Amino acid sequence: MKVFHTVDDARGFSLSERKAGRSVVFVPTMGALHEGHLSLMRRGKELGDTLVVSIFLNPTQFAPNEDLDKYPKTFEADLDACRGEGVAAVFAPSPSEMYPRGKDEQLSWVSVEKLSGGLCGASRPGHFKGVATVVAKLFNIVLPDVAVFGEKDFQQAVIIKRMVEDLNFPVRIETAPIVREPDGLAMSSRNALLTPKNRKAATAIFRSLREAARRVADGERDAAKLTMMVEEAIGASGGTVDYVRVVDTGTLSPLDVVEGEALLAVAAKYGDVRLIDNILLGAAG
Ligand code: AMP
C-alpha cells in the first residue's frame, strides 16, 4: 500500500492508474477509522479497481469552539486497517499541504446553498462550506471515478451529490448504510471520547429512532409527536438535544406529516461529545 503526503504524489498515482485503464474509487475520511469507514472501503472495492482512502482532519469544517483538538488520532492503526482492506493508496496530507497559504487565506469556497442551512448546518455555521470545499479539493487531487460516503452523515451525502451535479464533477457518488455497534449506537470516531456512563446512555438515540420508525409503520403520521418522543427519550437518558427533525430525504426540508419516505435525523450531546444519527421512516422504514 502506498502512502502519499503530497498533492502531486497523490494526483500522479491516480493519473497513472487511470492511464493504465483502472478506475479509481475514493473514500474520504478524517481518520480514527472504525467499521463504518471499513464498510465504505468494502463497498468501494466492489465499485472499481483502485481504492484510494484519504485521512485528513480538515480544519476548515470545525468552528474555533469545536472539538478539532480533541478529535481522536490513530494514524498507524488506520494505515493497518487500510492495508487489511486492500487499499491501494492512502492520501494523508498535512493541513499546510491542503491549505498552503493557511486556511484564513483560502479565498475560494464551495457553498451548497439551501441544503447546508438546516440540521447540522444550523448549529454548525460554516461546517458544510468547509466540507464541500475540502471534498472538491480532494476530488481534484484524487481524480476518482466513484466516491463513497456514509449515510450516517446523510446531510453531507445529499450536499456532496448536489455539488457534483451543480458543478459537473466527473465523479459518481455512492452511499453506504450506517454501521452500528451491537447495542445500536452508530459507529463514530467520537464514540471513543464518551465516558463509560455516557457511552451507555447514548444508546437511547437509536432506541428512540427505531421506536419512531415502528410507530410510523403502525400508522403514526404526525412528525411533531415523533420528534417529541425522541427528544424526551434522549433527554431522559442524560443527553442534550441539538435537533430532532423529520425532513424530506431529497430537499432536507422539514415535514409536518410523514408521507412516503422521510428521514428522522438527530444530533445530541452527551457530555461535550456531539453525536448524530438518522433513520428512514415510511416506505423504507
Ligand atoms: P469521517 O471520518 O467521520 O469524516 O467519516 C468519513 C466517512 O465515513 C463519511 O462518508 C461518513 O459518513 C462515513 N461514516 C462514518 N461513520 C459511519 C458509520 N457508522 N456507518 C457508515 N458510514 C460511516
mmCIF file of C-alpha atoms and ligand atoms in Angstrom:
data_model
loop_
_atom_site.group_PDB
_atom_site.id
_atom_site.type_symbol
_atom_site.label_atom_id
_atom_site.label_comp_id
_atom_site.label_asym_id
_atom_site.label_seq_id
_atom_site.Cartn_x
_atom_site.Cartn_y
_atom_site.Cartn_z
ATOM 1 C CA MET A 1 0.000 0.000 0.000
ATOM 2 C CA LYS A 2 1.299 3.423 -0.925
ATOM 3 C CA VAL A 3 1.097 6.350 1.475
ATOM 4 C CA PHE A 4 1.217 9.825 -0.048
ATOM 5 C CA HIS A 5 1.580 13.102 1.807
ATOM 6 C CA THR A 6 1.717 15.499 -1.126
ATOM 7 C CA VAL A 7 -0.872 16.613 -3.659
ATOM 8 C CA ASP A 8 1.498 15.924 -6.548
ATOM 9 C CA ASP A 9 2.221 12.338 -5.474
ATOM 10 C CA ALA A 10 -1.444 11.511 -4.904
ATOM 11 C CA ARG A 11 -2.531 13.022 -8.208
ATOM 12 C CA GLY A 12 0.364 11.372 -10.062
ATOM 13 C CA PHE A 13 -0.711 7.979 -8.717
ATOM 14 C CA SER A 14 -4.335 8.431 -9.799
ATOM 15 C CA LEU A 15 -3.288 9.668 -13.236
ATOM 16 C CA SER A 16 -1.127 6.602 -13.775
ATOM 17 C CA GLU A 17 -3.888 4.257 -12.582
ATOM 18 C CA ARG A 18 -6.361 5.865 -14.961
ATOM 19 C CA LYS A 19 -3.850 5.787 -17.803
ATOM 20 C CA ALA A 20 -3.430 2.047 -17.199
ATOM 21 C CA GLY A 21 -7.183 1.669 -17.646
ATOM 22 C CA ARG A 22 -8.021 1.185 -13.978
ATOM 23 C CA SER A 23 -10.909 3.063 -12.384
ATOM 24 C CA VAL A 24 -10.239 4.929 -9.147
ATOM 25 C CA VAL A 25 -12.620 4.634 -6.191
ATOM 26 C CA PHE A 26 -12.249 7.130 -3.355
ATOM 27 C CA VAL A 27 -13.253 7.048 0.316
ATOM 28 C CA PRO A 28 -12.549 10.337 2.137
ATOM 29 C CA THR A 29 -12.172 10.117 5.924
ATOM 30 C CA MET A 30 -10.874 12.113 8.887
ATOM 31 C CA GLY A 31 -9.119 9.067 10.345
ATOM 32 C CA ALA A 32 -9.724 7.259 13.661
ATOM 33 C CA LEU A 33 -11.091 4.551 11.406
ATOM 34 C CA HIS A 34 -13.783 2.117 12.548
ATOM 35 C CA GLU A 35 -16.022 -0.497 10.946
ATOM 36 C CA GLY A 36 -18.193 2.241 9.424
ATOM 37 C CA HIS A 37 -15.243 3.509 7.400
ATOM 38 C CA LEU A 38 -14.190 -0.048 6.529
ATOM 39 C CA SER A 39 -17.674 -0.794 5.190
ATOM 40 C CA LEU A 40 -17.252 2.126 2.757
ATOM 41 C CA MET A 41 -13.929 0.664 1.642
ATOM 42 C CA ARG A 42 -15.504 -2.772 1.091
ATOM 43 C CA ARG A 43 -18.288 -1.156 -0.934
ATOM 44 C CA GLY A 44 -15.636 0.796 -2.821
ATOM 45 C CA LYS A 45 -13.778 -2.368 -3.790
ATOM 46 C CA GLU A 46 -16.963 -3.603 -5.483
ATOM 47 C CA LEU A 47 -17.307 -0.384 -7.463
ATOM 48 C CA GLY A 48 -13.945 -0.077 -9.175
ATOM 49 C CA ASP A 49 -10.327 -1.161 -9.484
ATOM 50 C CA THR A 50 -8.051 1.034 -7.392
ATOM 51 C CA LEU A 51 -9.159 2.094 -3.933
ATOM 52 C CA VAL A 52 -7.791 5.364 -2.557
ATOM 53 C CA VAL A 53 -8.552 6.488 1.013
ATOM 54 C CA SER A 54 -7.787 9.950 2.342
ATOM 55 C CA ILE A 55 -7.071 10.593 6.009
ATOM 56 C CA PHE A 56 -7.304 14.307 6.641
ATOM 57 C CA LEU A 57 -8.666 16.037 9.707
ATOM 58 C CA ASN A 58 -9.973 19.055 7.850
ATOM 59 C CA PRO A 59 -9.613 22.204 9.969
ATOM 60 C CA THR A 60 -11.965 24.316 7.819
ATOM 61 C CA GLN A 61 -15.041 22.288 8.795
ATOM 62 C CA PHE A 62 -14.513 22.881 12.524
ATOM 63 C CA ALA A 63 -15.521 26.140 14.201
ATOM 64 C CA PRO A 64 -12.992 27.571 16.703
ATOM 65 C CA ASN A 65 -15.131 26.372 19.659
ATOM 66 C CA GLU A 66 -15.447 22.813 18.306
ATOM 67 C CA ASP A 67 -13.509 19.619 19.000
ATOM 68 C CA LEU A 68 -10.732 19.702 16.370
ATOM 69 C CA ASP A 69 -8.008 19.409 19.026
ATOM 70 C CA LYS A 70 -9.768 16.596 20.867
ATOM 71 C CA TYR A 71 -10.627 14.591 17.748
ATOM 72 C CA PRO A 72 -9.111 11.078 18.106
ATOM 73 C CA LYS A 73 -5.959 10.401 16.068
ATOM 74 C CA THR A 74 -4.859 6.795 15.418
ATOM 75 C CA PHE A 75 -2.799 7.139 12.246
ATOM 76 C CA GLU A 76 -0.669 3.956 12.436
ATOM 77 C CA ALA A 77 -3.691 1.783 13.285
ATOM 78 C CA ASP A 78 -5.589 3.492 10.443
ATOM 79 C CA LEU A 79 -2.861 2.503 7.975
ATOM 80 C CA ASP A 80 -3.015 -1.108 9.216
ATOM 81 C CA ALA A 81 -6.801 -1.104 8.795
ATOM 82 C CA CYS A 82 -6.451 0.228 5.227
ATOM 83 C CA ARG A 83 -3.858 -2.448 4.420
ATOM 84 C CA GLY A 84 -6.291 -5.066 5.715
ATOM 85 C CA GLU A 85 -8.965 -3.827 3.301
ATOM 86 C CA GLY A 86 -6.758 -3.930 0.215
ATOM 87 C CA VAL A 87 -6.479 -0.153 -0.121
ATOM 88 C CA ALA A 88 -4.070 0.745 -2.936
ATOM 89 C CA ALA A 89 -3.095 4.161 -1.626
ATOM 90 C CA VAL A 90 -3.690 6.407 1.372
ATOM 91 C CA PHE A 91 -3.509 10.157 0.900
ATOM 92 C CA ALA A 92 -2.638 11.765 4.222
ATOM 93 C CA PRO A 93 -1.729 15.410 3.645
ATOM 94 C CA SER A 94 -0.801 17.912 6.332
ATOM 95 C CA PRO A 95 -3.034 20.969 6.794
ATOM 96 C CA SER A 96 -0.342 23.101 5.143
ATOM 97 C CA GLU A 97 -0.255 20.789 2.116
ATOM 98 C CA MET A 98 -4.019 21.264 1.692
ATOM 99 C CA TYR A 99 -4.062 24.953 2.651
ATOM 100 C CA PRO A 100 -0.555 26.196 1.713
ATOM 101 C CA ARG A 101 -1.455 29.836 2.336
ATOM 102 C CA GLY A 102 -3.143 28.999 5.630
ATOM 103 C CA LYS A 103 -6.869 28.464 5.987
ATOM 104 C CA ASP A 104 -7.509 32.173 6.526
ATOM 105 C CA GLU A 105 -6.008 32.865 3.089
ATOM 106 C CA GLN A 106 -8.215 30.306 1.338
ATOM 107 C CA LEU A 107 -10.332 32.678 -0.760
ATOM 108 C CA SER A 108 -12.248 30.163 -2.868
ATOM 109 C CA TRP A 109 -15.014 28.191 -1.209
ATOM 110 C CA VAL A 110 -17.765 25.847 -2.299
ATOM 111 C CA SER A 111 -21.085 26.705 -0.753
ATOM 112 C CA VAL A 112 -24.059 24.445 -1.443
ATOM 113 C CA GLU A 113 -26.963 26.728 -0.685
ATOM 114 C CA LYS A 114 -30.240 25.779 0.997
ATOM 115 C CA LEU A 115 -29.170 22.192 1.700
ATOM 116 C CA SER A 116 -26.429 23.446 4.050
ATOM 117 C CA GLY A 117 -28.642 25.695 6.159
ATOM 118 C CA GLY A 118 -30.704 23.269 8.252
ATOM 119 C CA LEU A 119 -29.978 20.331 10.586
ATOM 120 C CA CYS A 120 -26.224 20.287 11.364
ATOM 121 C CA GLY A 121 -25.711 23.430 9.263
ATOM 122 C CA ALA A 122 -27.933 25.425 11.628
ATOM 123 C CA SER A 123 -25.894 24.560 14.724
ATOM 124 C CA ARG A 124 -22.532 24.428 12.926
ATOM 125 C CA PRO A 125 -22.444 27.546 10.705
ATOM 126 C CA GLY A 126 -19.765 27.225 8.038
ATOM 127 C CA HIS A 127 -19.364 23.477 8.608
ATOM 128 C CA PHE A 128 -20.678 22.360 5.229
ATOM 129 C CA LYS A 129 -18.782 25.106 3.428
ATOM 130 C CA GLY A 130 -15.632 23.530 4.864
ATOM 131 C CA VAL A 131 -16.823 20.036 3.971
ATOM 132 C CA ALA A 132 -17.842 20.851 0.383
ATOM 133 C CA THR A 133 -14.627 22.774 -0.201
ATOM 134 C CA VAL A 134 -12.314 20.047 1.070
ATOM 135 C CA VAL A 135 -14.222 17.352 -0.838
ATOM 136 C CA ALA A 136 -13.963 19.448 -4.016
ATOM 137 C CA LYS A 137 -10.214 19.840 -3.414
ATOM 138 C CA LEU A 138 -9.834 16.107 -2.723
ATOM 139 C CA PHE A 139 -11.752 15.239 -5.903
ATOM 140 C CA ASN A 140 -9.395 17.500 -7.880
ATOM 141 C CA ILE A 141 -6.400 15.732 -6.323
ATOM 142 C CA VAL A 142 -7.522 12.084 -6.243
ATOM 143 C CA LEU A 143 -9.457 12.300 -9.548
ATOM 144 C CA PRO A 144 -11.845 9.483 -8.632
ATOM 145 C CA ASP A 145 -14.384 7.844 -10.933
ATOM 146 C CA VAL A 146 -16.523 6.946 -7.920
ATOM 147 C CA ALA A 147 -16.561 8.212 -4.314
ATOM 148 C CA VAL A 148 -18.303 6.504 -1.405
ATOM 149 C CA PHE A 149 -19.956 8.350 1.505
ATOM 150 C CA GLY A 150 -21.765 7.032 4.582
ATOM 151 C CA GLU A 151 -25.458 7.558 5.217
ATOM 152 C CA LYS A 152 -24.646 8.343 8.843
ATOM 153 C CA ASP A 153 -23.764 11.822 7.568
ATOM 154 C CA PHE A 154 -26.938 11.933 5.485
ATOM 155 C CA GLN A 155 -26.960 15.700 5.018
ATOM 156 C CA GLN A 156 -23.314 15.641 3.942
ATOM 157 C CA ALA A 157 -24.047 12.978 1.300
ATOM 158 C CA VAL A 158 -27.002 14.991 -0.072
ATOM 159 C CA ILE A 159 -24.819 18.124 -0.225
ATOM 160 C CA ILE A 160 -21.931 16.373 -1.981
ATOM 161 C CA LYS A 161 -24.283 14.796 -4.539
ATOM 162 C CA ARG A 162 -25.701 18.231 -5.289
ATOM 163 C CA MET A 163 -22.251 19.833 -5.522
ATOM 164 C CA VAL A 164 -21.176 17.173 -8.028
ATOM 165 C CA GLU A 165 -24.339 17.730 -10.068
ATOM 166 C CA ASP A 166 -24.246 21.535 -9.971
ATOM 167 C CA LEU A 167 -20.516 21.847 -10.697
ATOM 168 C CA ASN A 168 -20.197 18.957 -13.179
ATOM 169 C CA PHE A 169 -17.623 16.988 -11.269
ATOM 170 C CA PRO A 170 -16.946 13.805 -13.295
ATOM 171 C CA VAL A 171 -17.465 11.652 -10.200
ATOM 172 C CA ARG A 172 -20.244 9.213 -9.322
ATOM 173 C CA ILE A 173 -21.341 9.398 -5.676
ATOM 174 C CA GLU A 174 -22.391 6.207 -3.920
ATOM 175 C CA THR A 175 -23.643 5.885 -0.357
ATOM 176 C CA ALA A 176 -23.462 3.036 2.142
ATOM 177 C CA PRO A 177 -25.683 2.254 5.151
ATOM 178 C CA ILE A 178 -24.936 3.185 8.765
ATOM 179 C CA VAL A 179 -22.810 0.641 10.625
ATOM 180 C CA ARG A 180 -23.774 0.277 14.294
ATOM 181 C CA GLU A 181 -22.302 -1.132 17.483
ATOM 182 C CA PRO A 182 -24.042 -4.294 18.730
ATOM 183 C CA ASP A 183 -26.165 -2.135 21.073
ATOM 184 C CA GLY A 184 -27.302 0.082 18.189
ATOM 185 C CA LEU A 185 -25.129 3.174 18.694
ATOM 186 C CA ALA A 186 -23.996 4.454 15.292
ATOM 187 C CA MET A 187 -20.255 3.969 14.956
ATOM 188 C CA SER A 188 -18.368 7.254 15.119
ATOM 189 C CA SER A 189 -14.783 8.269 15.731
ATOM 190 C CA ARG A 190 -16.188 10.470 18.501
ATOM 191 C CA ASN A 191 -17.639 7.497 20.429
ATOM 192 C CA ALA A 192 -14.149 6.946 21.868
ATOM 193 C CA LEU A 193 -14.483 10.334 23.618
ATOM 194 C CA LEU A 194 -17.626 9.307 25.566
ATOM 195 C CA THR A 195 -17.344 8.464 29.267
ATOM 196 C CA PRO A 196 -18.466 4.856 30.003
ATOM 197 C CA LYS A 197 -21.689 6.231 31.535
ATOM 198 C CA ASN A 198 -22.476 8.417 28.518
ATOM 199 C CA ARG A 199 -21.498 5.654 26.116
ATOM 200 C CA LYS A 200 -24.269 3.531 27.654
ATOM 201 C CA ALA A 201 -26.752 6.412 27.863
ATOM 202 C CA ALA A 202 -26.220 7.316 24.192
ATOM 203 C CA THR A 203 -27.888 4.064 23.124
ATOM 204 C CA ALA A 204 -31.135 5.983 23.757
ATOM 205 C CA ILE A 205 -30.605 7.733 20.419
ATOM 206 C CA PHE A 206 -31.029 4.693 18.210
ATOM 207 C CA ARG A 207 -33.581 3.057 20.520
ATOM 208 C CA SER A 208 -35.830 6.074 20.146
ATOM 209 C CA LEU A 209 -35.224 6.357 16.386
ATOM 210 C CA ARG A 210 -36.209 2.713 15.976
ATOM 211 C CA GLU A 211 -39.283 3.234 18.135
ATOM 212 C CA ALA A 212 -40.267 6.193 15.918
ATOM 213 C CA ALA A 213 -39.872 4.049 12.788
ATOM 214 C CA ARG A 214 -42.029 1.383 14.421
ATOM 215 C CA ARG A 215 -44.749 3.942 15.226
ATOM 216 C CA VAL A 216 -44.721 5.146 11.617
ATOM 217 C CA ALA A 217 -45.036 1.559 10.422
ATOM 218 C CA ASP A 218 -48.034 1.290 12.784
ATOM 219 C CA GLY A 219 -49.674 4.344 11.207
ATOM 220 C CA GLU A 220 -48.348 7.422 13.058
ATOM 221 C CA ARG A 221 -48.009 10.331 10.602
ATOM 222 C CA ASP A 222 -47.552 13.330 12.929
ATOM 223 C CA ALA A 223 -43.909 14.431 12.776
ATOM 224 C CA ALA A 224 -44.194 16.542 15.957
ATOM 225 C CA LYS A 225 -45.337 13.548 18.003
ATOM 226 C CA LEU A 226 -42.396 11.511 16.747
ATOM 227 C CA THR A 227 -39.795 14.197 17.364
ATOM 228 C CA MET A 228 -41.196 14.880 20.831
ATOM 229 C CA MET A 229 -40.912 11.216 21.753
ATOM 230 C CA VAL A 230 -37.273 11.099 20.573
ATOM 231 C CA GLU A 231 -36.421 14.376 22.351
ATOM 232 C CA GLU A 232 -37.884 13.068 25.595
ATOM 233 C CA ALA A 233 -36.065 9.744 25.351
ATOM 234 C CA ILE A 234 -32.715 11.428 24.714
ATOM 235 C CA GLY A 235 -33.329 13.985 27.468
ATOM 236 C CA ALA A 236 -34.310 11.258 29.940
ATOM 237 C CA SER A 237 -31.074 9.379 29.174
ATOM 238 C CA GLY A 238 -28.981 12.437 30.081
ATOM 239 C CA GLY A 239 -28.325 13.739 26.572
ATOM 240 C CA THR A 240 -28.838 17.329 25.398
ATOM 241 C CA VAL A 241 -30.756 17.514 22.147
ATOM 242 C CA ASP A 242 -29.383 19.788 19.426
ATOM 243 C CA TYR A 243 -32.130 18.923 16.942
ATOM 244 C CA VAL A 244 -34.614 16.179 16.168
ATOM 245 C CA ARG A 245 -36.329 16.685 12.789
ATOM 246 C CA VAL A 246 -38.373 14.845 10.235
ATOM 247 C CA VAL A 247 -37.228 16.012 6.792
ATOM 248 C CA ASP A 248 -37.663 15.233 3.123
ATOM 249 C CA THR A 249 -34.849 12.892 2.012
ATOM 250 C CA GLY A 250 -34.143 14.939 -1.134
ATOM 251 C CA THR A 251 -34.536 18.582 -0.101
ATOM 252 C CA LEU A 252 -33.944 18.113 3.657
ATOM 253 C CA SER A 253 -36.884 20.482 4.241
ATOM 254 C CA PRO A 254 -38.821 19.893 7.482
ATOM 255 C CA LEU A 255 -42.026 17.855 7.185
ATOM 256 C CA ASP A 256 -45.075 18.081 9.449
ATOM 257 C CA VAL A 257 -46.603 14.902 8.118
ATOM 258 C CA VAL A 258 -44.812 11.654 7.253
ATOM 259 C CA GLU A 259 -45.895 10.722 3.752
ATOM 260 C CA GLY A 260 -43.939 8.239 1.651
ATOM 261 C CA GLU A 261 -40.291 8.259 2.595
ATOM 262 C CA ALA A 262 -38.912 10.686 5.173
ATOM 263 C CA LEU A 263 -35.761 10.993 7.248
ATOM 264 C CA LEU A 264 -35.741 11.340 11.019
ATOM 265 C CA ALA A 265 -32.424 12.996 11.867
ATOM 266 C CA VAL A 266 -30.926 13.680 15.291
ATOM 267 C CA ALA A 267 -27.975 15.487 16.828
ATOM 268 C CA ALA A 268 -27.403 15.345 20.578
ATOM 269 C CA LYS A 269 -24.614 15.930 23.035
ATOM 270 C CA TYR A 270 -23.555 13.550 25.775
ATOM 271 C CA GLY A 271 -21.127 15.455 27.943
ATOM 272 C CA ASP A 272 -19.297 17.553 25.359
ATOM 273 C CA VAL A 273 -19.411 14.866 22.659
ATOM 274 C CA ARG A 274 -21.767 15.652 19.795
ATOM 275 C CA LEU A 275 -23.331 12.623 18.120
ATOM 276 C CA ILE A 276 -25.549 12.361 15.048
ATOM 277 C CA ASP A 277 -27.796 9.591 13.787
ATOM 278 C CA ASN A 278 -30.772 9.095 11.491
ATOM 279 C CA ILE A 279 -33.330 6.581 10.299
ATOM 280 C CA LEU A 280 -35.568 6.339 7.251
ATOM 281 C CA LEU A 281 -39.288 6.408 8.000
ATOM 282 C CA GLY A 282 -42.226 5.270 5.955
ATOM 283 C CA ALA A 283 -41.829 3.209 2.803
ATOM 284 C CA ALA A 284 -38.303 2.102 3.693
ATOM 285 C CA GLY A 285 -38.708 2.332 7.475
HETATM 286 P P1 AMP B 1 -15.495 10.869 8.950
HETATM 287 O O1 AMP B 1 -14.157 10.235 9.126
HETATM 288 O O2 AMP B 1 -16.309 10.918 10.198
HETATM 289 O O3 AMP B 1 -15.435 12.187 8.209
HETATM 290 O O4 AMP B 1 -16.321 9.906 8.004
HETATM 291 C C1 AMP B 1 -15.812 9.516 6.756
HETATM 292 C C2 AMP B 1 -16.895 8.772 6.008
HETATM 293 O O5 AMP B 1 -17.297 7.631 6.766
HETATM 294 C C3 AMP B 1 -18.164 9.604 5.794
HETATM 295 O O6 AMP B 1 -18.680 9.347 4.490
HETATM 296 C C4 AMP B 1 -19.086 9.091 6.870
HETATM 297 O O7 AMP B 1 -20.455 9.228 6.544
HETATM 298 C C5 AMP B 1 -18.694 7.635 6.914
HETATM 299 N N1 AMP B 1 -19.083 7.029 8.194
HETATM 300 C C6 AMP B 1 -18.745 7.451 9.445
HETATM 301 N N2 AMP B 1 -19.335 6.682 10.377
HETATM 302 C C7 AMP B 1 -20.066 5.753 9.714
HETATM 303 C C8 AMP B 1 -20.915 4.673 10.117
HETATM 304 N N3 AMP B 1 -21.138 4.381 11.394
HETATM 305 N N4 AMP B 1 -21.505 3.934 9.145
HETATM 306 C C9 AMP B 1 -21.296 4.223 7.834
HETATM 307 N N5 AMP B 1 -20.509 5.221 7.384
HETATM 308 C C10 AMP B 1 -19.909 5.980 8.312
#
